[in-house]
Amino acid sequence: MSASTGPESQRPPAEHPHQHQLVRTLSLTDIIMVGIAGMIGGAIFVLTGPAIGLAGGAVIIAFVINAVITLFTAMAYAELGSAMPEAGGGYLWIREGLPRPNAFFSGWMAWFAHIVAGSLYAVGFGAFLYYLLGPNVIGIISDQPLFGILPVDKLIAVGAVAAFTCINIRGTSEAGRTGTIVTIVQLGTIFALIGAGFWTMYNSPNWTANFADFVPMGIGGIVAAMGLTFIQFEGYEIIVQTGEEVKNPKKNIPRAIFISLTLVVTLYCIVAFVSIASIFPEGIAAWKFIGDNGELGIMRAADVFLPYGALIVLGGGMVSTLAALNATTFSSARVAFAMGRHYNLPHKLSSIHPVNRTPHIAIIISGIIMAFVAYSLPLADIAVAAGVIFLLLFTQVNIAVITIRRIYGDKLSYGFKTPLFPAIPIIGIFLNLGLALYLLVTQPLSWGITVLWILIGFVIYRMYTFKREIQHYAPIVTSEGDLKRQDFRILIPFTPENPDRLIKYAIRIAKEMAGEVNILRVITVPAQTPLSAGVAFADTAKRSFEPLEKMLDRESIPNHYLVRVSHDGPEAILATIEEQKIDLLVTDFETLRHDRKLMTLMTCKVLAIRAENDALQLEPEHERIDIDLKSRAIPAGDKKNMVVVYDGGEHSEVVLKTTSWLEHSGRFKVDLLSISKGGGEKNSVAMQQDYLSQLGVELKEAQLAEGSSRSADVVLSAISSFQPDLVVMGATVGGFSVFNNPDFLVLLDQLNCPVIIARSFTIPGMHRAKSALMKVFRK
């Protein structure tokens, strides 16, 4: 056991040693069929008609562009699905790659979206079957609700949900076989439609005339058709939910994603093509005839060129909705199962049936909710939110694929890696956000329902989920301190080898901000050992705080200390940052530099201290604490030189705040080194040279050539000319990372004084976007 954290946190996430696992019984064919079922649903028969009405023959272009757009996110899913194949899919990866509470909200939204999608398929099946049998089954199904109160189509929907819930409980292999059989029947219907269409075209040489006006509604029509059908090509979210139950997931998940996506896009294009080419209505263009019939457009077209075409399409629609219902029943239960496993939902949801080896509680609960939604709620209004939710989920996954590579590097075993990284996921982020904003304009209700669902989730997260999750993964075994809490809160991870090295910086800042200092000690326990084993070390950990407590009390600084037990030290620190609402983390530079997870997922500002022999005095001697402030003033010649490296970048605000906190001690003379890139504009501080001179601040400027390997040497030479006793700089200098760039790491080694590296918390890419906008407006 250990009380420290370090590079071991970059190990790939381990499977759950104390929890039952699902069994790998699904083949490549099974999960391809799951993907096809999820992507086709009943939409190929229902949505293709309205899409043709919007774009005409150019609907094929709309489908192809949608396929290209969705490919950017599909590659992220293929990469992470091969490297981290576990139930939960996007929820799991967001948990690993984004700060809290992103994981909860992604899972909360995904569970809702899968359930709504399943409800839609169930209702669609009920409507198809009611339409097919209603006029013919006298006494059983009529135009009136059963017993005057129960709508028969909704009862059929509930029955379908119940049937597939039972099938999924009985076993993954049974659900897979059922899904495969239903999908094969579905594909047979589609191939019959396509075959009859091509035969009609063969016997009608003038079919090309139907495409004479290929883009009748212009570019706007193509965009509208894309918006209507885009979400149908996103079935890979269902495929990755099989990650814990598919054989050889490293190879099979990427294969299934790309094979199913290719097949589905091809089928959509061909169905649209033959439906337009194979009919010749009088007095109206073929595409308009289909479009005017809306959701029944493909059925009306099939009735023209295929014997019993309407009946076949109706049957195909029924089978398609059943295939999709099976897929979404499977996927919604896996999201709930994963969230239960991680205590984001009641842990009972992670239970596995002792015989069938399926997450039976998650399946039953998801099925009950799905049946309730299908029967009771206005699905037409709720369903529009599912598209927005999936787009937001895909945006988070594209961000997570970037951060997971940053955290784990090559320690994960990939079956597929996204090419042109990170350009591909960045494009995916913008495309998904763009489409989500398009829905905000065209269907504002979709965003209203989405926001409402997120707000409900936020209440659940703050009141229940977060507390349960922290209690399980990093419980507090000892906590003492002042009862009154301060608004500004500083956190110091306890280091047994040198416990008081960081405390002086925290004291200085706490005095300036009227804040409090929180000291955290993490007792790390091996993954195979229960956390309860760490409780035995609580008393020893408590005694180790006593010297620090005396220092803080002597300076009248409100303080708290906490002892947590965890399998994952960085996770305990991250949990404390959120739970205690920490504003600033003061930590050791080398510890932080080697902990990529902590660096990536932190949600507060950071001061990383690098100093081997740190004898700096930041506060007056305690025995002179009662002397008047003026009598404690230090002569200018006795002040230490604090060199501030400022480049106007994303961490500059924290650099200036840190400078202010330290300068107010009266012990430092401030020297400013202004960094700008060659040919670039001066930063805002450098342009105030006269004002800085009046304050006694010496200013020097250094220009860094774009991409130059000598940038660190230029900065080192400029810093050294000040003869510094303390250096403050941002986590990036002129665009170079102080934490990762080898030349700047050498620079730190060559500075014979303490260095404070300030790091702000910003959304990735936000600072660059803000800077770009400011440049545009200045022009």
Coordinates of C-alpha atoms in Angstrom, one line a residue, residues 17-18 525-530 567:
P17 CA -11.9 -7.7 -10.4
H18 CA -14.7 -7.9 -7.8
V525 CA -4.7 0.0 -2.1
P526 CA -4.0 -2.7 -4.8
A527 CA -6.9 -3.4 -7.1
Q528 CA -7.3 -6.9 -5.9
T529 CA -7.6 -5.8 -2.2
P530 CA -10.8 -4.4 -0.7
H567 CA -7.4 1.9 -5.7

